[in-house]
PDB file of C-alpha atoms in Angstrom:
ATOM      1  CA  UNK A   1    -180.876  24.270  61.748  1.00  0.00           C
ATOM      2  CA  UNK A   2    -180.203  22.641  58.330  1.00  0.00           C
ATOM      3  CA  UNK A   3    -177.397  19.334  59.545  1.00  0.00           C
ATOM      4  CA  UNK A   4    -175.805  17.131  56.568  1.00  0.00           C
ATOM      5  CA  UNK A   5    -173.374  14.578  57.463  1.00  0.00           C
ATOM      6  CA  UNK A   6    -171.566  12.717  54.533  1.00  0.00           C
ATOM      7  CA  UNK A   7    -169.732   9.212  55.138  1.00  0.00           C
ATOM      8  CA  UNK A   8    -167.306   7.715  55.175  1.00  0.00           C
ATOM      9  CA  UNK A   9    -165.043  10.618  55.404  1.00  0.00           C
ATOM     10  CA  UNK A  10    -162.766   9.221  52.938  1.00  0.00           C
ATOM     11  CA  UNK A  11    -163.154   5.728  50.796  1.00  0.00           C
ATOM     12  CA  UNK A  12    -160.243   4.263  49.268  1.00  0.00           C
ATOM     13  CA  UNK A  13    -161.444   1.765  45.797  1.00  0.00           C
ATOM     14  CA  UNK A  14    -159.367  -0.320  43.283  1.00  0.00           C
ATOM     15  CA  UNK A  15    -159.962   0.382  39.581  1.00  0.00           C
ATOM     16  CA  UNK A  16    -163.094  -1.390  39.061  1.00  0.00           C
ATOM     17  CA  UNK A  17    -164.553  -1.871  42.491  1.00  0.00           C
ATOM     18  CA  UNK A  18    -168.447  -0.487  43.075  1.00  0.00           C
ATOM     19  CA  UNK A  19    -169.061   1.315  46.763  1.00  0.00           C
ATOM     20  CA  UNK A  20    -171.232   3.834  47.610  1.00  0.00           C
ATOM     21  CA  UNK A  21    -171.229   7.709  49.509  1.00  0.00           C
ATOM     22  CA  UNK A  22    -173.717   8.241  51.920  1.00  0.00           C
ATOM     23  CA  UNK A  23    -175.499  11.833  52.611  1.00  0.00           C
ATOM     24  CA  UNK A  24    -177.622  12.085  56.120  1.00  0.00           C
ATOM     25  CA  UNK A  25    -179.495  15.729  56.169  1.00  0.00           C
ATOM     26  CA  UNK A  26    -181.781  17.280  57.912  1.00  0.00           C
ATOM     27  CA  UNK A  27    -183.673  20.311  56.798  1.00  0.00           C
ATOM     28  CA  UNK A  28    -186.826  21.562  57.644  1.00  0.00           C
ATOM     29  CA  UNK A  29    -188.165  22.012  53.688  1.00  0.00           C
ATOM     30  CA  UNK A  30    -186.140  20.096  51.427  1.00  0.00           C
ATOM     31  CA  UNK A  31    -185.600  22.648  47.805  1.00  0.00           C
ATOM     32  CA  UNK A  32    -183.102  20.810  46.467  1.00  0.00           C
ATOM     33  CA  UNK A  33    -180.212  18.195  47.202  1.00  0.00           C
ATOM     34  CA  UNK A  34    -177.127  19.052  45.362  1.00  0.00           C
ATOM     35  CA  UNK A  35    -173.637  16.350  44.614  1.00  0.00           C
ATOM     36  CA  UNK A  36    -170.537  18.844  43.690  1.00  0.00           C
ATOM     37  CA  UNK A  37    -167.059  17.075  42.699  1.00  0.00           C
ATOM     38  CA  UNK A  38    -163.779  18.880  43.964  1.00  0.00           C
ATOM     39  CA  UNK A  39    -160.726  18.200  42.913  1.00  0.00           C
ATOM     40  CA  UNK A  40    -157.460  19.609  44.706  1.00  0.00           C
ATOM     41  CA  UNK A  41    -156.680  22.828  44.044  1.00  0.00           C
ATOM     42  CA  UNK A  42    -160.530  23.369  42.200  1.00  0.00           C
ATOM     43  CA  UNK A  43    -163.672  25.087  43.061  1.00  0.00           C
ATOM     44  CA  UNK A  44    -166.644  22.206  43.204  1.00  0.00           C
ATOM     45  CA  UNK A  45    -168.119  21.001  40.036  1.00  0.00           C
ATOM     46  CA  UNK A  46    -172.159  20.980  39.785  1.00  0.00           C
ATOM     47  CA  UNK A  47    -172.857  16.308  39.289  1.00  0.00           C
ATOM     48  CA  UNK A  48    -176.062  16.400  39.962  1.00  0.00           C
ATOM     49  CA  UNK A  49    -179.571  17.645  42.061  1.00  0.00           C
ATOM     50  CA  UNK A  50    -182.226  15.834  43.254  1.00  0.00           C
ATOM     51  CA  UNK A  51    -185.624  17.166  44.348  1.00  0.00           C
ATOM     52  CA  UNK A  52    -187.939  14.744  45.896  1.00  0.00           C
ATOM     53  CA  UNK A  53    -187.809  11.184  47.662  1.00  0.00           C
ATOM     54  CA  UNK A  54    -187.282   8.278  44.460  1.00  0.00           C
ATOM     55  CA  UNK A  55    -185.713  10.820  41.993  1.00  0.00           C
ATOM     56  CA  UNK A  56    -183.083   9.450  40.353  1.00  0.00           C
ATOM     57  CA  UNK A  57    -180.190  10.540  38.381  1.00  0.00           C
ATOM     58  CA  UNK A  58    -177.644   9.485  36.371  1.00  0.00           C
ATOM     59  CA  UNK A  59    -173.892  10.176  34.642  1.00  0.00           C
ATOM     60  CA  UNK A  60    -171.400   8.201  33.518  1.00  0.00           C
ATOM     61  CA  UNK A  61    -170.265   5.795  36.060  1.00  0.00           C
ATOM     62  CA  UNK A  62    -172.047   8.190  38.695  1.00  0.00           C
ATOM     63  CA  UNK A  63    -175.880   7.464  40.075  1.00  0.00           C
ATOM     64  CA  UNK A  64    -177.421   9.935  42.742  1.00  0.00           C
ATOM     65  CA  UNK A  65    -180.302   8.612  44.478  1.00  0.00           C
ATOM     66  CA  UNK A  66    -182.726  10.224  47.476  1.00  0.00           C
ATOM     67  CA  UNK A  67    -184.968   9.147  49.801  1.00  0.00           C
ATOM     68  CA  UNK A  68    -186.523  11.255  52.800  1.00  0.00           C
ATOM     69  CA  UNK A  69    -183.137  11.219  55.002  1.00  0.00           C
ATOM     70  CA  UNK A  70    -180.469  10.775  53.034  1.00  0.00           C
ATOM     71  CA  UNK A  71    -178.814  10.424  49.522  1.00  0.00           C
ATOM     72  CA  UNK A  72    -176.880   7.813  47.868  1.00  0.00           C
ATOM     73  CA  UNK A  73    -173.805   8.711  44.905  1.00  0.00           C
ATOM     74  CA  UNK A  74    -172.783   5.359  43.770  1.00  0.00           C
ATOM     75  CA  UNK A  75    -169.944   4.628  41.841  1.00  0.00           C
ATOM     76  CA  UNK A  76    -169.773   1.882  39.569  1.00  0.00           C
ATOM     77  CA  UNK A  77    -166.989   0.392  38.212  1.00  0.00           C
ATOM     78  CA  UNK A  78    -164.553   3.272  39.019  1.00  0.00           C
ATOM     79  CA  UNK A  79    -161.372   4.440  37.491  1.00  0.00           C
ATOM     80  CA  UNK A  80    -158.170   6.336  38.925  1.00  0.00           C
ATOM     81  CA  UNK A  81    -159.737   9.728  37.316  1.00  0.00           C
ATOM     82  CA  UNK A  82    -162.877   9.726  39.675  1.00  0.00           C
ATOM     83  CA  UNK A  83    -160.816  10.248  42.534  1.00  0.00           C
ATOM     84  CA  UNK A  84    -161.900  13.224  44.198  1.00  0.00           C
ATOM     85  CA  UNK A  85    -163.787  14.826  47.060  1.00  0.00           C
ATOM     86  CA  UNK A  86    -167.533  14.460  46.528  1.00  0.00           C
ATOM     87  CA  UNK A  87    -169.260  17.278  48.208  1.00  0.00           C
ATOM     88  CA  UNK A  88    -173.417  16.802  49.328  1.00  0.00           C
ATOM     89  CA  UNK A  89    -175.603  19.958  49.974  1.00  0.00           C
ATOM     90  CA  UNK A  90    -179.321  21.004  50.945  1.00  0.00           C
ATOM     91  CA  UNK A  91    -180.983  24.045  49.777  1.00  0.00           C
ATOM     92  CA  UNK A  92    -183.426  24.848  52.456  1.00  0.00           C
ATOM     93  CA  UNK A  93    -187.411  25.946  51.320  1.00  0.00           C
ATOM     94  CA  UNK A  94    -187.567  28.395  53.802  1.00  0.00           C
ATOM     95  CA  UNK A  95    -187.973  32.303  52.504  1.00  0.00           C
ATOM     96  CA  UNK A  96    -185.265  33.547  54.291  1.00  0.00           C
ATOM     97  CA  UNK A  97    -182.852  31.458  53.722  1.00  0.00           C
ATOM     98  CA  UNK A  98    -183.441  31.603  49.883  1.00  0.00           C
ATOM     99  CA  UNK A  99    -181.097  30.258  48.000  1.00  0.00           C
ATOM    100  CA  UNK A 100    -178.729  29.173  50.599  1.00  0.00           C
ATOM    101  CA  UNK A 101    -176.782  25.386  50.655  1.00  0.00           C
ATOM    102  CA  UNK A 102    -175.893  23.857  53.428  1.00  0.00           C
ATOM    103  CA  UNK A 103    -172.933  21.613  52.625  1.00  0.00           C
ATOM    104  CA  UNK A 104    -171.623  18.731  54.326  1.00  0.00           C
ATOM    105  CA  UNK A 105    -167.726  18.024  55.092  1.00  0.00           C
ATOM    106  CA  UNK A 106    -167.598  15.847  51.783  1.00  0.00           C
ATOM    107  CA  UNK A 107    -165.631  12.375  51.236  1.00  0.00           C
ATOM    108  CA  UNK A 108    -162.220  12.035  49.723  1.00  0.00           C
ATOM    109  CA  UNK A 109    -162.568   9.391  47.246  1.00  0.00           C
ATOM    110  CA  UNK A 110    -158.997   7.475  46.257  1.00  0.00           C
ATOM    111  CA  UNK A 111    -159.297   5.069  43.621  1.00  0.00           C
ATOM    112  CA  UNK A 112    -156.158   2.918  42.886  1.00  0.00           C
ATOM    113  CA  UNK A 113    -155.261   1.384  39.402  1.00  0.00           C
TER     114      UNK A 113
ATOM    115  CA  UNK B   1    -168.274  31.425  28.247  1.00  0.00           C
ATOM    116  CA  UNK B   2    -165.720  31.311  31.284  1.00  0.00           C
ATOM    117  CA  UNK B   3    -168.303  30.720  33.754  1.00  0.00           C
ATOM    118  CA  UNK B   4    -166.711  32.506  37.082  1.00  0.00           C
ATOM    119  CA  UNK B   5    -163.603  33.896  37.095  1.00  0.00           C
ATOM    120  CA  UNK B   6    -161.947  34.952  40.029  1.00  0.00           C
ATOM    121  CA  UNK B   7    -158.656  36.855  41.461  1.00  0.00           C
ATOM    122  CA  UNK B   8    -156.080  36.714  42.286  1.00  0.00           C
ATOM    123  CA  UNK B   9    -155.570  32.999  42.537  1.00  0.00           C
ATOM    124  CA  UNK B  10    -153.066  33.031  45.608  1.00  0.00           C
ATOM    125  CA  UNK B  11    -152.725  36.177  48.110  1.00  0.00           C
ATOM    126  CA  UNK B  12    -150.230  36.466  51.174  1.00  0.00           C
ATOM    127  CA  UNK B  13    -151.014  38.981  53.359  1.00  0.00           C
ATOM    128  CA  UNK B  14    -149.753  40.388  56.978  1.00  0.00           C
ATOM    129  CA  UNK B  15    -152.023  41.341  59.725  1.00  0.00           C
ATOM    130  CA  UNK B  16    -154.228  44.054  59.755  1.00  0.00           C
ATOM    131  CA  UNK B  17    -153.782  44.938  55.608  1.00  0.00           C
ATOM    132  CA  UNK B  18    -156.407  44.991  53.647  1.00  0.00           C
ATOM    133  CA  UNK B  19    -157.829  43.433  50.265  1.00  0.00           C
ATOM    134  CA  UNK B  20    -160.433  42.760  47.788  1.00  0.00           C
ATOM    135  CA  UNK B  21    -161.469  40.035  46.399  1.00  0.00           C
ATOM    136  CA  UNK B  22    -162.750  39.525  43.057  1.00  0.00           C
ATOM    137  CA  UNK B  23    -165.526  37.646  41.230  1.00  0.00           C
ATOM    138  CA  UNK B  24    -167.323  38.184  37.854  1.00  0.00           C
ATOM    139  CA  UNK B  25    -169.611  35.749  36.022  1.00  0.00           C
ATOM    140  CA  UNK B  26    -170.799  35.510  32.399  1.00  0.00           C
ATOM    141  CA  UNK B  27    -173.493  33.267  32.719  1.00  0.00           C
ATOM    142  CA  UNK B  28    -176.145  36.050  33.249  1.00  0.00           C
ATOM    143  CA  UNK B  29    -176.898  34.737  36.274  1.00  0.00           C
ATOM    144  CA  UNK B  30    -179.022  36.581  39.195  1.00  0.00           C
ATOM    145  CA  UNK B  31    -177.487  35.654  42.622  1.00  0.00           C
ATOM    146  CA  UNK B  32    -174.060  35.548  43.576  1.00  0.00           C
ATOM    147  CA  UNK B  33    -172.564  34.112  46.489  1.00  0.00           C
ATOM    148  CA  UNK B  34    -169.150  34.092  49.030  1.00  0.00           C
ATOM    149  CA  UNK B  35    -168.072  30.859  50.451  1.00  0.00           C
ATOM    150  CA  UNK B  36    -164.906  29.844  52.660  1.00  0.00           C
ATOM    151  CA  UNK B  37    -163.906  26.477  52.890  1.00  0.00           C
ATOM    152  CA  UNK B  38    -161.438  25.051  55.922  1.00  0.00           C
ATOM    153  CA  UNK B  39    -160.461  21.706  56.110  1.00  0.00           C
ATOM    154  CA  UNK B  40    -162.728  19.853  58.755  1.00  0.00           C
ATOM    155  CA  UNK B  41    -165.614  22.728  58.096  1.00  0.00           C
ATOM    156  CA  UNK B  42    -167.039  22.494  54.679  1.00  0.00           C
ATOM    157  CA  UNK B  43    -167.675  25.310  52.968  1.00  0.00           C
ATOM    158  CA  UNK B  44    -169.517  27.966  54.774  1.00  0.00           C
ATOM    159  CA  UNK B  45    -171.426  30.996  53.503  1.00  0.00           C
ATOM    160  CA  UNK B  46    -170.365  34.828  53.964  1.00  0.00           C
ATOM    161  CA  UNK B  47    -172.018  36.551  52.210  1.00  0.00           C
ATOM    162  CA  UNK B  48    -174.560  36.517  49.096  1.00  0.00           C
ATOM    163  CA  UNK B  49    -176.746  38.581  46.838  1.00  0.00           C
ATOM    164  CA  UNK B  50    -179.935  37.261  45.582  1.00  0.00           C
ATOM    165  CA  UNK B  51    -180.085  40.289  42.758  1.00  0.00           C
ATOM    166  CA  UNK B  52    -178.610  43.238  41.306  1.00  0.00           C
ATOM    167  CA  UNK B  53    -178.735  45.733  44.614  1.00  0.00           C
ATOM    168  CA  UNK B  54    -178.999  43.743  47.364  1.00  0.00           C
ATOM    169  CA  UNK B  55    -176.857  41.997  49.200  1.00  0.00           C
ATOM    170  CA  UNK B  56    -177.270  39.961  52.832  1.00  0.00           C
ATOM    171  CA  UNK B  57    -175.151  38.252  55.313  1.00  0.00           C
ATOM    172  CA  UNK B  58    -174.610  34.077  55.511  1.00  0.00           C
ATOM    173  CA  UNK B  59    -173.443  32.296  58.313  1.00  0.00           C
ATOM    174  CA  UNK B  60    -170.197  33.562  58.805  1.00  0.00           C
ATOM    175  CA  UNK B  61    -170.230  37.389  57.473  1.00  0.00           C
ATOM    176  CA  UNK B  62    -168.182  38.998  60.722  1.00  0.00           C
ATOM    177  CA  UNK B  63    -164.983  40.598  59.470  1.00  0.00           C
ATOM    178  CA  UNK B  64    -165.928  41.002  55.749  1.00  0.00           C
ATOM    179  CA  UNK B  65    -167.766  43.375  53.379  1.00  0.00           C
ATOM    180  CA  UNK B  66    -169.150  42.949  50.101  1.00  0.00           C
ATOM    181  CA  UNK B  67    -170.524  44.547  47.078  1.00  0.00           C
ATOM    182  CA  UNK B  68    -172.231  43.746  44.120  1.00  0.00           C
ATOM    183  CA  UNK B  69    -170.943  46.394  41.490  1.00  0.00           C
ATOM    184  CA  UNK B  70    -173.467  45.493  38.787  1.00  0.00           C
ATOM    185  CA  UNK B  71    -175.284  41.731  37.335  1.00  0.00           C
ATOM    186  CA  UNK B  72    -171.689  39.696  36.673  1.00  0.00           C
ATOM    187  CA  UNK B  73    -169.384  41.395  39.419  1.00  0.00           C
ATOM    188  CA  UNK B  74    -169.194  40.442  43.104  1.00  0.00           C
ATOM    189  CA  UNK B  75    -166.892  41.754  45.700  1.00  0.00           C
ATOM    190  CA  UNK B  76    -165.221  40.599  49.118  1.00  0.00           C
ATOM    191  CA  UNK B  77    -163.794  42.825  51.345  1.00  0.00           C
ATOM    192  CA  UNK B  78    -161.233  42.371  53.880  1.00  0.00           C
ATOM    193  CA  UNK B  79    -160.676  45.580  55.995  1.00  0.00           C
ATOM    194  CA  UNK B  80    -158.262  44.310  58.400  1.00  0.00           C
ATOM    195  CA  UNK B  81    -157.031  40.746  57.365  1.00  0.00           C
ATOM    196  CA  UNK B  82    -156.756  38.373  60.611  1.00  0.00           C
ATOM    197  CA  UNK B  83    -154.796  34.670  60.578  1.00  0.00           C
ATOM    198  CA  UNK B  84    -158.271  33.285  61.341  1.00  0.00           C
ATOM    199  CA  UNK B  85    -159.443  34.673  57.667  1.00  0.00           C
ATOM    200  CA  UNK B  86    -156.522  32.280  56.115  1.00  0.00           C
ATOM    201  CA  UNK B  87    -159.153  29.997  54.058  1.00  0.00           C
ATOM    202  CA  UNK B  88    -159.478  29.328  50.842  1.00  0.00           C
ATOM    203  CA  UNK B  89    -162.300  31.794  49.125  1.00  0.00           C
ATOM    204  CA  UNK B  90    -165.017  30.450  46.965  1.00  0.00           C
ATOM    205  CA  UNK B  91    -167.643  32.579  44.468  1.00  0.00           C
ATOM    206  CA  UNK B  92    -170.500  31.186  43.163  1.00  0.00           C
ATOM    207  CA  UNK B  93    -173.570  31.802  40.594  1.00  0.00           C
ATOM    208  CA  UNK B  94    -176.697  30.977  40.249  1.00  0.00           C
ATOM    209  CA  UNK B  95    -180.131  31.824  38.890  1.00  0.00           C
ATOM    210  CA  UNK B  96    -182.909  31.655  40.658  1.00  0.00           C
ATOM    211  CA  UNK B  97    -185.365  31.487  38.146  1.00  0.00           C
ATOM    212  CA  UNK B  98    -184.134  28.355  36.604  1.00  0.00           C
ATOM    213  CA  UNK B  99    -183.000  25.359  38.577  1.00  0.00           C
ATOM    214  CA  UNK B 100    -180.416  28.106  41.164  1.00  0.00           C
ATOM    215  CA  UNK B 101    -177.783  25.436  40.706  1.00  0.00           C
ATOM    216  CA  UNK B 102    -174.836  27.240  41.605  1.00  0.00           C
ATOM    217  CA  UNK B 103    -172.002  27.279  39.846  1.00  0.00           C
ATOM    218  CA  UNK B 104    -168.444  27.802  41.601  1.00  0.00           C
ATOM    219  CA  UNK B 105    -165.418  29.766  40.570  1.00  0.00           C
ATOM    220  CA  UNK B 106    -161.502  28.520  40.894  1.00  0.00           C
ATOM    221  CA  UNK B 107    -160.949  29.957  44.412  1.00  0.00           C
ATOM    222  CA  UNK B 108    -158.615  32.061  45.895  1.00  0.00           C
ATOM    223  CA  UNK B 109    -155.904  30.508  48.181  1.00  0.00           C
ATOM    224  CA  UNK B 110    -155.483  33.280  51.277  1.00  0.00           C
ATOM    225  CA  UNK B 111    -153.087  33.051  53.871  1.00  0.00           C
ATOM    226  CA  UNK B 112    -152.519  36.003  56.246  1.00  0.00           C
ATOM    227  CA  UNK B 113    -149.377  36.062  58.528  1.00  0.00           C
TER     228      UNK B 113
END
């Protein structure tokens, strides 16, 4: 069974300050490894995907890296406006469970001015 | 280009009663899916459709129907509402032949008494 854990659960930042979100997963054929933003009250917004161990990507003040266990989103220099829950999912390989993400419990991210 | 839409927004409902959920896309997209999200849970699959016709159940399908009325539409069920169905309802998009990011509606907010 496809398992992604996300830590810390929530991460509290002043304006400025660089920290990290950690995604742990295990899945069994990795198709895809998927950051969404959520903010309160909103459906999740599509950051970024990542498909093999190295990739990198990167937007704004956002970088998504992977590696065979886990993913990295780190946050540079943040401001009050990238507070948010940051969601991590895997898309598994496997035929049939096409198309289907497995999504961890995401971290609240709380960044004071 | 509104990307997915969905309704209503909010919905109270008592025990038992019944409702449908709505969710239409314009980005020509292939596959449509049903999440729920609960605080301390993630968000967890119902129900999706991979194409036009067919339509299959997720990990947590018991209690709800759906059907895919044509390419952009997307339906959830309720026959008999329960409290443990208060959640709040996510649809998403995606195609398959691209990248199959998905791409995720407003939500609806449902709370059943």
């Amino acid at each position: 069974e496809d398992q992604v854990t996300q830590s810390p659960e929530a991460l509290r930042l002043q304006e400025g300050e660089s920290s990290s979100l950690n995604c742990s997963y295990t899945v069994s054929g990795l198709r895809g490894l998927f950051w969404y933003r959520q903010d309160p009250g909103k459906g999740p917004e599509f950051l970024f995907t990542l498909y093999s161990a190295g990739e990198e990507k990167e937007k704004e003040r956002l970088k998504a890296t992977l590696t065979k266990k886990e993913s990295f989103l780190h946050i540079t220099a943040p401001k009050p406006e990238d507070s948010a829950t940051y969601l991590c999912a895997v898309r598994n390989a496997g035929g049939t469970s096409y198309g289907k993400l497995t999504f961890g419990q995401g971290t609240i991210l709380t960044v004071h001015p | 280009n509104a990307g997915v839409t969905q309704t209503p927004k909010f919905q109270v409902l008592k025990t038992g009663q019944s409702m449908t959920l709505q969710c239409a896309q314009d980005m020509n997209h292939n596959s449509m899916y049903w999440y729920r999200q609960d605080p301390g849970m993630g968000l967890r699959l119902i129900y999706y459709s991979a194409s036009e016709g067919t339509t299959d159940k997720g990990e947590v399908p018991n209690g709800y129907n759906v059907s895919r009325l044509n390419k952009r539409e997307f339906s959830l069920r309720l026959e008999s509402a329960a409290p443990s169905q208060t959640s709040v309802y996510f649809c998403a998009s995606s195609d398959f032949t691209g990248t199959d990011t998905q791409y995720f509606g407003p939500g609806t907010r449902l709370t059943v008494l």
